[in-house]
Amino acid sequence: MGNASSVGLCGSSVKRDSDEDSLEMDLRIRELEERAGNFESLLREAEGQVAHLQKEVASRDKRIDSLIREVDKLKSVLEITSQDVAHPDLVPFAVPRGDTSGPCLSPSTGPGAKKQGVSGESATHATIKGTADYNLEKHEKDFRWKQLIKDAILSNDFLQHLVTTSQVKEIVDCMYSKEVPAGSLVIQEGEPGRHLYVSAEGELEVQKGEKILGRMGPGKAFGELAILYNCTRTATVKAVTNSLLWVLDRRAFQTIMMVTGLQRLEENISFLKSVPLLRNLSKEILSKMADVLEVDFYPAGEYIIRQGATGDTFFIISNGQVRVTQKVVTGDGSLAEEEIRCLGRGEYFGEQALLREDRRTANVIAIDPGVECLTLNRESFNQLIGDLQELQTKDYGDEARLRRVSNLTTSTVSLEEEFKHIQLDDLDVIATLGVGGFGRVQLVQYIYDKQKTFALKILKKAHVVETQQQQHALSERAIMMSCRHPFICRMYKTFKDDKYVFMLMEACLGGEVWSLLRDKNNFDDTTTRFITACVTEALEYLHSRNIIYRDLKPENLLLDAQGYVKLVDFGFSKVLASGRKTWTFCGTPEYVAPEIILNRGHDKAVDFWAIGIMMYELLTGTPPFCAFDPMKTYKIILKGIDALGFPNYIRRDAVSLMRRLCRDNPSERLGYQKGGISDIKKHKWFQGFDWDGLRNRTLVPPIVPKVKGSTDVSNFDIYPILIEDSPVEISGWDKDFDCSSVR
């Protein structure tokens, strides 16, 4: 009995202890649950803070990126300048040649100075003759000199970006030797230059004014700007010891660049024509495709495409060979690769990828030592070309249009009845409207009708001949006499004497857009849009007639009395057949497109680049790419638009348009793709713009100048009326300018 009582008490005690443990466990669980809830709350709060901080970081990153872009242009100039200080032998030795009797127009004059156009000799001969008939004079030299010249060119900060491997070889072969005695001048400051030099033996001294900038030993290339276009040297180079130089003149350099460029273009077009899918396309379309082809190298054994994979790229073999294989089922049911054939230079594969998503039906494998292919992807093809079936049947009428424009030679342009009777002696000078590199423009009055005034452009013939710009002057006359457009200045008649040629043109008395921009510092969005729209309309007209302009800038835009913009100065314009390119280096340094700097051949795409540059200058007051000498400017241009910062006050859609116009690759520029110049007009920045009102001249211009009468020159800067004397020039190149016999 006692034992039973003892067991019962023990059981009660155990049960009580168990209940207490269970209660304690429940309390502990509830405590942990509360703490877990608190942790979850803290975690959510922390996640919210992290998300907020991430947004702040992203915002700051964008701001930092914007600031980096804004300083990049100045940083680039400082980097280049510091290189010049550290390496005085890299001095460019040249500035554009101009008319020193007028105001200095060099980019180096800084803010407030007009920008000066530059040009090499006309390069029409190579495009007409083709590449097969053009021979370059080559000079024997041993391997040591060849290697020295090659190393000097490839170590030059500018030339290394300018030439390809094959072009370097041609340059090396065409350079000739020149011995320079101690004390003799190689280059003289202020003198015209046309040669590139590579120092081979001896020591040279570089001097600017009275200041010695430094010395050069063997293996240095200098004078490089002079092989691009006419310019004067900015420094003197003298031989300190007896020296040996290797020399290349500008004509040889231009020929090398043209011939190699034409050969590459013709070869790529020939490759494209061999493709049945493409052979019926026009020369213009094939030329655009040739421009957008990329060069890719595949090492031996690499699979270029794999059977069963989807692809969007078309390949043409430019060098090497590939194996084509397919997977087949063997007798035992396993898969094995079976070689079908080999493809070599000029053969192609993957062409269906240009039309649709293409599932590859075979493997293509590079053969030793590797293969080089020209490639084109479907996206680029569609942006640039559009629908293939439509293009194969579309008649662009380019050939007929080109014949019409080409037939407007200087000798066949008809004179308008209203102006046939006007003679040079019938004109009185009222004022000088502008001064440029080759002459000046004067406001003249017809003595028999005082209400009739004209702009008379006067070019010094001797200067035109000296700088070999005869073809440009003749082209300007022919093109302007043939143009009839509300936003292009009219040319009525031309004259000549033994010193000058004269162009009688429409007087636009609203003033220069450049002068207005200088006085206002920058234009607002509305004014910039109006000016850009006028220019776009003018360029659309020119391009429809196979004319490229090549010198767009505010200095070449005038306002008429109503405030509408007119394009003037066609000195660099050219009739260029569709699908063709030209190689003459011409334009204004701040406005030239990369393909002009790199001598890769150019076409109307350079005008679209220039629209973007002009927009930037109108909105900010300065061009986006500028430095204190042209060589530095070109280096900054080659850095590209993506390295450029835009001020915060410029609208995003304006920035978008400028970026799309100023692509390094011409084929990527808005206006040059399948939609043509209409793509520019449809851009968001022009949304709501009254294009019909502009064309009909019912749109009220944002700037309406005050013009009191036909002799009011108050909207122009003041220049002396006196015409600078010029030597007699009677070679006869200007015979078509003589209209004096017409009464």
XYZ file of C-alpha atoms in Angstrom:
743
model
C 0.000 0.000 0.000
C 2.797 2.367 0.933
C 4.630 1.459 -2.215
C 1.556 2.270 -4.366
C 1.150 5.660 -2.702
C 4.792 6.420 -3.351
C 4.456 5.561 -7.074
C 1.362 7.788 -7.422
C 3.105 10.784 -5.890
C 6.069 10.237 -8.197
C 3.794 10.113 -11.269
C 2.075 13.359 -10.266
C 5.426 15.024 -9.858
C 6.568 13.898 -13.329
C 3.313 15.112 -14.925
C 3.642 18.466 -13.205
C 7.243 18.834 -14.402
C 6.155 17.914 -17.952
C 3.381 20.518 -17.950
C 5.799 23.148 -16.745
C 8.298 22.209 -19.483
C 5.547 22.366 -22.109
C 4.428 25.789 -20.896
C 8.006 27.025 -20.925
C 8.448 25.643 -24.446
C 5.288 27.413 -25.649
C 6.476 30.681 -24.160
C 9.857 30.205 -25.811
C 8.236 29.479 -29.199
C 6.010 32.570 -28.924
C 9.063 34.646 -27.999
C 10.986 33.313 -30.997
C 7.994 33.923 -33.298
C 7.774 37.528 -32.081
C 11.489 38.015 -32.612
C 11.234 36.428 -36.081
C 8.397 38.800 -36.906
C 10.517 41.714 -35.765
C 13.415 40.436 -37.893
C 11.108 40.175 -40.942
C 9.951 43.728 -40.357
C 13.539 44.911 -40.032
C 14.491 42.941 -43.152
C 11.678 44.518 -45.187
C 12.719 47.921 -43.930
C 16.345 47.187 -44.820
C 15.324 45.966 -48.289
C 13.403 49.190 -48.805
C 16.441 51.204 -47.761
C 18.674 49.154 -50.099
C 16.282 49.747 -53.004
C 16.256 53.474 -52.237
C 20.045 53.550 -52.050
C 20.296 51.621 -55.315
C 18.116 54.231 -57.000
C 20.296 56.984 -55.587
C 23.446 55.208 -56.774
C 21.958 54.734 -60.250
C 20.982 58.400 -60.357
C 24.440 59.467 -59.257
C 26.051 57.096 -61.760
C 24.051 58.756 -64.524
C 25.114 62.179 -63.296
C 28.756 61.096 -63.078
C 28.526 59.620 -66.582
C 27.045 62.869 -67.860
C 29.794 64.916 -66.224
C 32.462 62.606 -67.623
C 31.043 63.089 -71.120
C 30.865 66.849 -70.645
C 34.557 67.131 -69.747
C 35.771 64.553 -72.259
C 36.121 67.047 -75.087
C 38.237 69.432 -73.004
C 40.143 66.499 -71.556
C 40.902 65.279 -75.073
C 42.286 68.665 -76.030
C 44.399 68.809 -72.875
C 45.728 65.284 -73.471
C 46.683 66.111 -77.033
C 48.201 69.438 -76.010
C 50.247 67.798 -73.269
C 51.535 65.274 -75.811
C 52.663 68.143 -78.009
C 54.446 69.790 -75.089
C 56.131 66.522 -74.145
C 56.990 65.726 -77.770
C 57.780 68.899 -79.692
C 58.575 66.817 -82.749
C 54.845 66.094 -83.093
C 54.011 69.704 -83.991
C 51.599 69.616 -86.986
C 53.657 72.124 -89.036
C 50.633 73.376 -90.954
C 47.439 75.423 -90.958
C 44.835 75.750 -93.725
C 45.815 78.128 -96.472
C 43.657 81.200 -96.731
C 43.651 84.752 -97.989
C 45.872 86.548 -95.514
C 44.656 89.913 -96.728
C 41.284 89.316 -95.119
C 40.471 88.486 -91.487
C 42.164 85.375 -90.170
C 39.774 82.465 -90.481
C 41.903 79.762 -88.951
C 40.331 77.584 -86.263
C 43.207 78.653 -84.077
C 41.861 82.171 -83.846
C 39.438 81.003 -81.189
C 35.878 82.065 -80.327
C 34.315 84.744 -82.515
C 36.314 83.899 -85.637
C 34.803 82.406 -88.757
C 35.709 78.835 -89.562
C 37.692 78.343 -92.763
C 37.141 75.629 -95.319
C 40.065 73.516 -96.505
C 40.558 71.434 -99.617
C 43.001 69.271 -101.435
C 43.201 69.116 -105.205
C 40.164 67.698 -106.960
C 40.333 63.912 -107.079
C 38.009 63.261 -110.001
C 40.638 61.581 -112.175
C 40.813 58.334 -110.223
C 37.063 57.817 -110.060
C 36.807 58.341 -113.805
C 39.796 56.259 -114.871
C 39.215 53.449 -112.428
C 42.008 51.700 -110.602
C 43.572 49.551 -113.291
C 45.059 52.411 -115.347
C 46.678 54.363 -112.556
C 50.393 53.751 -111.980
C 52.338 54.936 -108.953
C 56.044 55.668 -109.159
C 57.858 53.408 -106.708
C 61.411 53.806 -105.425
C 63.770 50.988 -104.472
C 65.004 50.830 -100.883
C 66.436 48.103 -98.683
C 64.606 46.373 -95.849
C 66.202 48.597 -93.170
C 64.691 51.766 -94.659
C 61.346 50.117 -95.333
C 61.087 49.076 -91.696
C 62.122 52.528 -90.431
C 59.492 54.265 -92.583
C 56.793 51.778 -91.576
C 57.585 52.163 -87.863
C 57.610 55.967 -88.159
C 54.182 56.016 -89.808
C 52.609 53.561 -87.369
C 54.019 55.401 -84.341
C 52.711 58.773 -85.538
C 49.744 59.762 -83.393
C 47.633 60.749 -86.417
C 48.883 58.626 -89.306
C 48.401 55.346 -87.436
C 44.618 55.926 -87.566
C 44.692 57.062 -91.174
C 46.170 54.134 -93.076
C 45.656 50.386 -93.375
C 48.428 47.808 -93.591
C 48.211 47.619 -97.390
C 48.274 51.413 -97.660
C 51.366 51.625 -95.427
C 53.133 49.245 -97.809
C 52.237 51.431 -100.801
C 53.379 54.578 -98.976
C 56.697 52.959 -98.059
C 57.265 51.901 -101.673
C 56.436 55.358 -103.066
C 58.624 57.442 -100.730
C 61.834 58.780 -102.251
C 65.061 59.819 -100.524
C 66.323 63.377 -100.100
C 69.688 64.445 -98.694
C 69.668 67.689 -96.692
C 72.994 69.421 -95.879
C 73.560 70.802 -92.371
C 72.025 74.265 -91.983
C 69.470 73.783 -94.776
C 65.715 74.218 -94.255
C 63.404 71.249 -94.729
C 60.222 73.170 -93.919
C 59.825 76.937 -93.597
C 57.153 78.556 -91.454
C 54.496 80.318 -93.549
C 55.378 78.506 -96.774
C 52.884 76.186 -98.523
C 53.409 72.509 -97.817
C 52.623 69.371 -99.791
C 55.015 66.707 -98.458
C 55.188 64.163 -95.653
C 58.689 63.484 -94.318
C 60.303 60.644 -92.378
C 63.689 61.389 -90.812
C 66.224 58.634 -91.538
C 69.669 59.972 -90.611
C 70.988 63.063 -88.863
C 69.386 65.556 -86.483
C 66.671 68.135 -87.193
C 65.636 71.224 -85.219
C 62.035 72.468 -84.941
C 61.564 76.223 -84.566
C 58.491 78.478 -84.387
C 59.279 82.162 -84.755
C 62.387 82.702 -82.656
C 61.580 79.861 -80.265
C 63.214 76.438 -80.601
C 60.605 73.764 -79.871
C 62.861 70.723 -79.913
C 64.968 68.341 -81.975
C 64.261 65.166 -83.925
C 66.421 62.170 -84.657
C 65.816 59.288 -87.076
C 62.451 57.503 -87.290
C 60.064 60.463 -86.965
C 57.230 61.285 -89.398
C 56.331 64.974 -89.699
C 54.440 67.355 -91.986
C 51.442 65.000 -92.120
C 48.700 67.645 -92.418
C 50.107 68.801 -95.775
C 49.331 65.442 -97.400
C 45.625 65.944 -96.660
C 45.054 69.377 -98.216
C 46.543 72.761 -99.128
C 48.020 74.416 -96.042
C 50.916 76.548 -94.868
C 53.555 75.381 -92.421
C 53.330 76.666 -88.847
C 56.923 75.868 -87.908
C 60.385 75.683 -89.441
C 62.430 72.474 -89.565
C 66.175 72.835 -90.142
C 68.898 70.218 -90.540
C 71.383 70.502 -87.646
C 73.647 67.876 -89.233
C 73.802 66.368 -92.686
C 70.520 64.462 -92.845
C 68.653 61.922 -94.937
C 64.869 62.107 -95.332
C 62.256 59.961 -97.017
C 59.583 62.043 -98.770
C 56.012 61.532 -100.049
C 54.049 64.220 -101.897
C 50.336 64.871 -101.494
C 49.336 63.686 -104.965
C 50.973 60.288 -104.434
C 49.330 59.934 -101.013
C 45.884 60.851 -102.360
C 46.310 58.428 -105.239
C 47.283 55.609 -102.871
C 44.243 56.268 -100.683
C 41.887 56.528 -103.663
C 43.147 53.539 -105.586
C 43.247 51.197 -102.582
C 39.825 52.435 -101.469
C 38.330 51.970 -104.932
C 39.881 48.523 -105.254
C 38.381 47.468 -101.932
C 34.963 48.896 -102.853
C 34.962 47.344 -106.329
C 36.050 43.987 -104.926
C 33.297 43.978 -102.294
C 30.667 44.988 -104.852
C 31.912 42.214 -107.138
C 31.556 39.719 -104.277
C 27.981 40.892 -103.660
C 27.064 40.717 -107.350
C 28.091 37.054 -107.389
C 25.237 36.242 -104.986
C 22.086 35.355 -107.021
C 19.891 36.848 -104.311
C 21.587 40.252 -104.692
C 22.830 40.466 -108.281
C 19.839 42.476 -109.575
C 20.234 45.264 -107.025
C 21.313 48.716 -108.175
C 24.909 49.951 -107.927
C 23.840 52.392 -105.202
C 22.338 49.652 -103.027
C 25.309 47.339 -103.552
C 27.671 50.180 -102.666
C 25.795 50.788 -99.410
C 25.959 47.092 -98.618
C 29.687 47.055 -99.367
C 30.138 49.910 -96.892
C 28.421 48.069 -94.061
C 30.276 44.761 -94.523
C 32.442 43.887 -91.529
C 35.683 41.897 -91.668
C 35.896 38.911 -89.297
C 38.716 36.364 -88.950
C 38.140 32.763 -87.852
C 41.143 30.599 -86.826
C 41.598 27.090 -88.188
C 39.115 24.581 -86.796
C 36.603 27.154 -85.559
C 32.934 26.508 -86.368
C 31.671 29.618 -88.128
C 28.124 28.246 -88.140
C 26.693 25.012 -86.709
C 24.044 22.798 -88.201
C 20.661 23.282 -86.529
C 21.510 26.654 -84.982
C 19.566 29.756 -85.962
C 21.461 32.616 -87.541
C 21.069 36.130 -88.886
C 24.446 36.625 -90.599
C 25.533 36.337 -94.222
C 29.183 35.486 -95.004
C 31.453 36.085 -98.018
C 34.934 34.540 -97.965
C 37.547 37.193 -98.745
C 40.619 35.083 -97.890
C 41.155 31.429 -96.995
C 38.893 28.365 -97.168
C 36.156 26.620 -95.172
C 34.874 23.033 -94.954
C 31.129 22.433 -95.207
C 29.924 19.338 -93.332
C 26.584 17.766 -92.424
C 25.575 15.308 -89.743
C 24.430 11.995 -91.232
C 23.149 8.751 -89.729
C 25.620 5.879 -90.176
C 24.783 2.206 -90.677
C 24.878 1.506 -86.930
C 22.471 4.390 -86.232
C 25.047 6.829 -84.857
C 25.652 10.394 -86.110
C 28.787 11.389 -87.982
C 29.961 14.510 -89.811
C 30.303 14.093 -93.559
C 32.231 16.640 -95.615
C 30.151 18.008 -98.489
C 32.522 20.483 -100.128
C 35.084 23.228 -99.606
C 34.457 26.913 -100.255
C 37.141 29.487 -101.087
C 37.701 33.159 -101.836
C 34.662 34.892 -103.351
C 32.227 32.140 -102.331
C 29.490 32.741 -99.775
C 27.092 31.061 -97.364
C 24.170 31.972 -95.107
C 22.508 34.362 -97.573
C 18.970 33.300 -96.594
C 19.611 34.814 -93.157
C 19.191 38.251 -94.749
C 15.541 37.488 -95.485
C 14.334 35.562 -92.450
C 15.338 33.671 -89.311
C 17.521 30.976 -90.817
C 18.080 27.541 -89.319
C 21.503 26.439 -90.496
C 21.478 23.216 -92.524
C 25.212 22.486 -92.314
C 28.384 23.172 -90.386
C 30.946 25.593 -91.793
C 34.468 25.198 -90.371
C 37.575 27.334 -90.973
C 40.527 25.555 -92.629
C 44.170 26.145 -91.666
C 45.607 28.810 -91.420
C 42.221 30.471 -90.875
C 39.666 32.334 -92.967
C 38.734 35.996 -93.356
C 35.063 36.700 -94.069
C 33.040 39.758 -94.959
C 29.863 39.621 -92.884
C 26.485 41.352 -92.939
C 23.757 40.784 -90.348
C 20.022 40.968 -90.999
C 19.379 43.961 -88.726
C 21.953 46.116 -90.532
C 20.639 44.875 -93.862
C 17.043 45.782 -92.999
C 17.932 49.203 -91.586
C 20.070 50.075 -94.562
C 18.359 48.261 -97.411
C 14.804 47.321 -96.425
C 12.644 44.839 -98.321
C 14.735 42.920 -100.847
C 11.884 42.078 -103.234
C 10.835 45.731 -103.440
C 14.408 46.855 -104.080
C 14.902 44.326 -106.876
C 11.992 45.811 -108.843
C 12.090 49.478 -107.822
C 13.184 52.038 -110.434
C 15.018 54.881 -108.754
C 15.644 56.758 -112.006
C 19.175 57.535 -110.852
C 20.832 57.128 -114.236
C 18.443 59.484 -116.017
C 18.701 62.018 -113.202
C 22.491 61.868 -113.249
C 22.540 62.436 -117.006
C 20.330 65.507 -116.584
C 22.552 67.018 -113.895
C 25.849 66.021 -115.520
C 24.759 67.601 -118.792
C 24.462 70.944 -117.019
C 28.082 71.777 -117.744
C 29.354 75.293 -117.418
C 29.054 75.808 -121.163
C 25.446 74.620 -121.539
C 23.733 76.301 -118.573
C 21.206 78.702 -120.066
C 20.915 82.275 -118.858
C 17.582 83.618 -117.689
C 16.087 86.205 -120.034
C 15.826 88.778 -117.251
C 19.592 88.860 -116.681
C 21.025 88.229 -120.150
C 21.620 91.913 -120.827
C 23.426 92.713 -117.543
C 27.156 93.361 -117.935
C 29.882 93.732 -115.328
C 30.237 97.442 -116.149
C 26.529 97.900 -115.407
C 27.074 97.194 -111.693
C 28.021 99.686 -108.976
C 29.548 98.443 -105.707
C 27.496 99.364 -102.618
C 29.303 97.440 -99.857
C 31.315 94.325 -99.067
C 29.147 91.587 -97.543
C 31.873 89.085 -96.702
C 35.507 88.101 -97.146
C 36.811 84.559 -97.551
C 39.851 82.540 -98.481
C 39.584 82.993 -102.258
C 38.079 86.468 -102.512
C 35.061 88.445 -101.375
C 31.333 89.019 -101.884
C 30.025 92.521 -102.654
C 26.555 94.018 -102.811
C 26.193 95.603 -106.248
C 23.455 97.756 -107.775
C 22.254 97.684 -111.385
C 22.836 101.213 -112.667
C 19.768 101.156 -114.954
C 17.385 100.046 -112.190
C 18.408 101.183 -108.698
C 15.965 98.761 -107.051
C 17.848 95.789 -108.449
C 20.748 94.652 -106.292
C 22.802 91.480 -106.386
C 25.550 89.707 -104.499
C 28.709 89.573 -106.634
C 31.192 86.891 -105.612
C 34.734 87.683 -106.766
C 37.420 84.986 -106.915
C 41.106 85.663 -107.561
C 42.018 83.400 -110.474
C 45.699 83.195 -109.590
C 44.857 81.983 -106.086
C 42.407 79.419 -107.491
C 45.128 78.078 -109.808
C 47.838 78.198 -107.139
C 45.757 76.003 -104.846
C 44.499 73.849 -107.757
C 40.833 74.612 -107.103
C 39.787 75.195 -110.732
C 37.479 72.179 -110.786
C 35.761 73.299 -107.597
C 35.125 76.768 -109.046
C 33.720 75.277 -112.255
C 31.506 72.876 -110.287
C 30.204 75.725 -108.137
C 29.150 77.651 -111.229
C 27.522 74.687 -112.962
C 25.626 73.497 -109.887
C 24.386 76.891 -108.681
C 23.287 77.932 -112.172
C 21.217 74.737 -112.381
C 19.583 74.885 -108.925
C 16.090 76.276 -108.403
C 14.999 75.899 -104.790
C 13.539 78.336 -102.241
C 16.270 77.552 -99.697
C 19.247 77.733 -102.079
C 20.767 81.033 -103.168
C 20.252 81.682 -106.894
C 23.110 82.342 -109.315
C 22.119 84.377 -112.365
C 25.227 84.960 -114.451
C 29.042 84.892 -114.419
C 31.811 87.102 -115.807
C 35.591 87.061 -116.013
C 38.568 89.257 -116.741
C 42.310 88.580 -116.677
C 42.498 88.615 -112.848
C 39.128 87.538 -111.463
C 36.027 85.471 -112.083
C 32.679 86.923 -110.975
C 29.449 85.199 -109.941
C 26.263 87.293 -109.962
C 23.874 85.943 -107.341
C 20.720 86.656 -105.400
C 21.238 89.163 -102.573
C 20.046 87.773 -99.211
C 20.057 90.845 -96.969
C 18.851 89.284 -93.714
C 22.451 88.592 -92.693
C 24.572 85.553 -91.923
C 23.287 82.910 -89.536
C 26.842 82.783 -88.164
C 26.797 86.503 -87.246
C 23.432 86.154 -85.519
C 24.703 83.137 -83.599
C 27.840 85.021 -82.560
C 25.766 87.930 -81.240
C 23.213 85.733 -79.425
C 25.760 83.142 -78.151
C 23.328 80.327 -78.966
C 19.867 79.757 -80.429
C 16.829 78.289 -78.718
C 15.227 75.036 -79.784
C 12.619 76.695 -82.019
C 15.158 78.735 -83.988
C 17.514 75.786 -84.356
C 14.669 73.578 -85.571
C 13.616 76.126 -88.204
C 17.161 76.579 -89.534
C 17.758 72.818 -89.561
C 14.476 72.253 -91.406
C 15.425 74.762 -94.136
C 18.815 73.064 -94.520
C 17.215 69.602 -94.612
C 14.871 70.692 -97.411
C 17.785 72.159 -99.389
C 19.912 69.023 -98.966
C 16.999 66.776 -99.936
C 16.730 68.721 -103.205
C 20.481 68.514 -103.848
C 20.710 64.804 -103.039
C 17.748 64.065 -105.320
C 19.900 65.521 -108.118
C 22.996 63.525 -107.097
C 24.720 66.607 -105.680
C 26.646 66.467 -102.403
C 27.226 69.788 -100.609
C 30.199 69.109 -98.267
C 30.517 72.495 -96.546
C 27.518 72.937 -94.276
C 28.114 75.441 -91.428
C 26.437 78.630 -90.109
C 28.890 80.744 -92.142
C 27.307 79.364 -95.333
C 23.717 80.132 -94.348
C 22.055 83.486 -95.094
C 18.637 84.866 -94.180
C 16.516 86.492 -96.850
C 14.428 89.565 -96.053
C 11.586 87.377 -94.713
C 13.840 85.344 -92.397
C 14.028 82.130 -94.427
C 17.397 80.378 -94.598
C 19.311 80.001 -97.865
C 22.294 77.768 -98.564
C 25.210 79.622 -100.200
C 28.812 78.916 -101.259
C 28.879 75.749 -103.351
C 32.657 75.727 -103.745
C 32.952 72.166 -102.400
C 29.763 70.755 -103.913
C 29.999 67.959 -106.455
C 27.831 65.875 -108.755
C 28.350 62.278 -107.642
C 26.652 59.269 -109.203
C 24.663 56.967 -106.954
C 26.856 54.238 -105.531
C 30.056 56.178 -106.231
C 32.481 57.790 -103.796
C 34.904 60.689 -103.966
C 38.259 61.117 -102.212
C 39.008 64.849 -102.239
C 39.700 66.100 -98.712
C 37.472 69.159 -98.410
C 35.201 70.841 -95.895
C 35.663 72.750 -92.660
C 37.866 71.027 -90.034
C 35.243 71.170 -87.268
C 32.604 69.726 -89.611
C 34.412 67.023 -91.604
C 33.145 63.484 -91.138
C 35.474 60.661 -90.018
C 35.541 59.044 -93.458
C 36.954 62.269 -94.956
C 39.699 62.448 -92.319
C 40.521 58.774 -92.820
C 40.507 59.081 -96.634
C 38.136 56.135 -97.012
C 36.023 57.733 -99.717
C 32.816 59.627 -99.006
C 29.405 60.458 -100.449
C 26.214 62.265 -99.390
C 26.423 60.718 -95.912
C 28.881 63.498 -94.970
C 26.033 66.018 -95.286
C 23.975 64.133 -92.684
C 26.957 64.178 -90.311
C 27.214 67.938 -90.863
C 23.533 68.492 -89.987
C 24.202 66.990 -86.549
C 27.322 69.131 -86.046
C 25.426 72.252 -87.135
C 22.583 71.517 -84.703
C 25.084 71.309 -81.848
C 26.737 74.593 -82.832
C 23.398 76.393 -83.155
C 22.216 75.147 -79.747
C 25.480 75.793 -77.867
C 27.359 78.446 -79.843
C 30.386 76.261 -80.641
C 30.915 73.084 -82.690
C 31.148 69.857 -80.667
C 34.609 68.993 -81.988
C 37.102 71.843 -81.925
C 40.652 72.550 -80.817
C 43.378 75.110 -81.421
C 44.665 73.515 -84.612
C 43.090 71.210 -87.207
C 45.147 68.130 -86.328
C 43.872 68.172 -82.749
C 40.334 68.724 -84.037
C 40.581 65.636 -86.257
C 41.830 63.519 -83.351
C 38.826 64.579 -81.262
C 36.415 63.857 -84.135
C 37.830 60.335 -84.394
C 36.963 59.756 -80.718
C 33.312 59.860 -81.836
C 30.019 61.402 -80.791
C 29.575 58.928 -77.917
C 32.573 60.443 -76.120
C 30.862 63.825 -76.197
C 28.908 65.503 -73.413
C 25.755 67.522 -74.069
C 24.677 70.503 -71.916
C 21.672 69.806 -69.692
C 19.525 72.460 -71.361
C 19.490 70.606 -74.694
C 16.346 68.503 -75.068
C 16.721 64.738 -75.064
C 15.108 64.357 -78.480
C 17.567 66.897 -79.935
C 20.460 64.934 -78.422
C 18.974 61.739 -79.863
C 18.827 63.234 -83.356
C 22.392 64.565 -83.182
C 23.705 61.199 -82.020
C 21.892 59.396 -84.841
C 23.192 61.827 -87.453
C 26.792 61.724 -86.241
C 27.521 58.013 -86.297
C 31.108 57.068 -87.173
C 29.874 54.503 -89.688
C 28.160 56.409 -92.543
C 25.702 53.554 -93.101
C 24.327 54.003 -89.577
C 23.473 57.697 -90.017
C 19.871 58.803 -90.044
C 19.011 59.989 -93.544
C 21.315 57.466 -95.212
C 19.238 54.395 -94.414
C 16.258 52.891 -96.224
C 13.862 55.701 -95.209
C 16.155 58.341 -96.670
C 16.047 61.941 -95.522
C 12.389 61.469 -94.509
C 13.695 59.644 -91.427
C 15.163 62.956 -90.244
C 11.868 64.774 -90.774
C 9.979 62.062 -88.884
C 12.277 62.203 -85.861
C 10.639 63.124 -82.547
C 12.534 66.443 -82.408
C 10.535 67.596 -85.464
C 7.221 66.329 -84.067
C 4.502 68.887 -84.848
C 6.722 70.937 -87.165
C 4.836 72.461 -90.116
C 6.818 71.145 -93.077
C 4.129 72.201 -95.580
C 4.132 75.717 -94.150
C 7.906 75.828 -94.492
C 7.853 74.692 -98.118
C 5.018 77.100 -98.967
C 6.750 79.902 -97.028
C 3.628 80.523 -94.923
C 5.377 79.563 -91.679
C 6.474 82.607 -89.662
C 10.273 82.423 -89.180
C 11.561 82.751 -85.589
C 13.960 85.523 -86.664
C 12.570 88.182 -89.008
C 15.377 90.600 -89.905
C 14.870 94.316 -90.403
C 15.647 95.106 -94.034
C 14.796 98.676 -95.048
C 15.492 98.318 -98.731
C 17.507 96.662 -101.480
C 20.727 98.428 -100.431
C 20.401 97.930 -96.653
C 23.515 96.100 -95.395
C 22.940 96.778 -91.694
C 22.626 93.036 -90.984
C 26.216 92.386 -92.112
C 29.591 93.075 -90.554
C 31.533 96.041 -91.907
C 34.377 95.316 -94.347
C 36.461 97.620 -96.548
C 35.133 97.816 -100.122
C 38.580 97.720 -101.738
C 39.360 94.572 -103.749
C 42.875 93.246 -103.184
C 45.000 93.253 -106.311
C 45.744 89.904 -107.901
C 48.264 88.767 -110.537
C 47.108 88.257 -114.102
C 46.088 84.650 -114.851
C 45.335 83.706 -118.468
C 45.646 79.914 -118.601
C 42.073 79.664 -119.914
C 40.520 77.324 -117.337
C 37.775 79.932 -116.766
C 36.506 80.309 -120.350
C 32.973 79.225 -119.414
C 32.654 82.107 -116.944
C 32.619 84.614 -119.827
C 29.038 85.657 -120.510
C 29.932 89.214 -121.552
C 29.055 88.577 -125.187
C 25.417 87.908 -124.339
C 23.244 91.028 -124.847
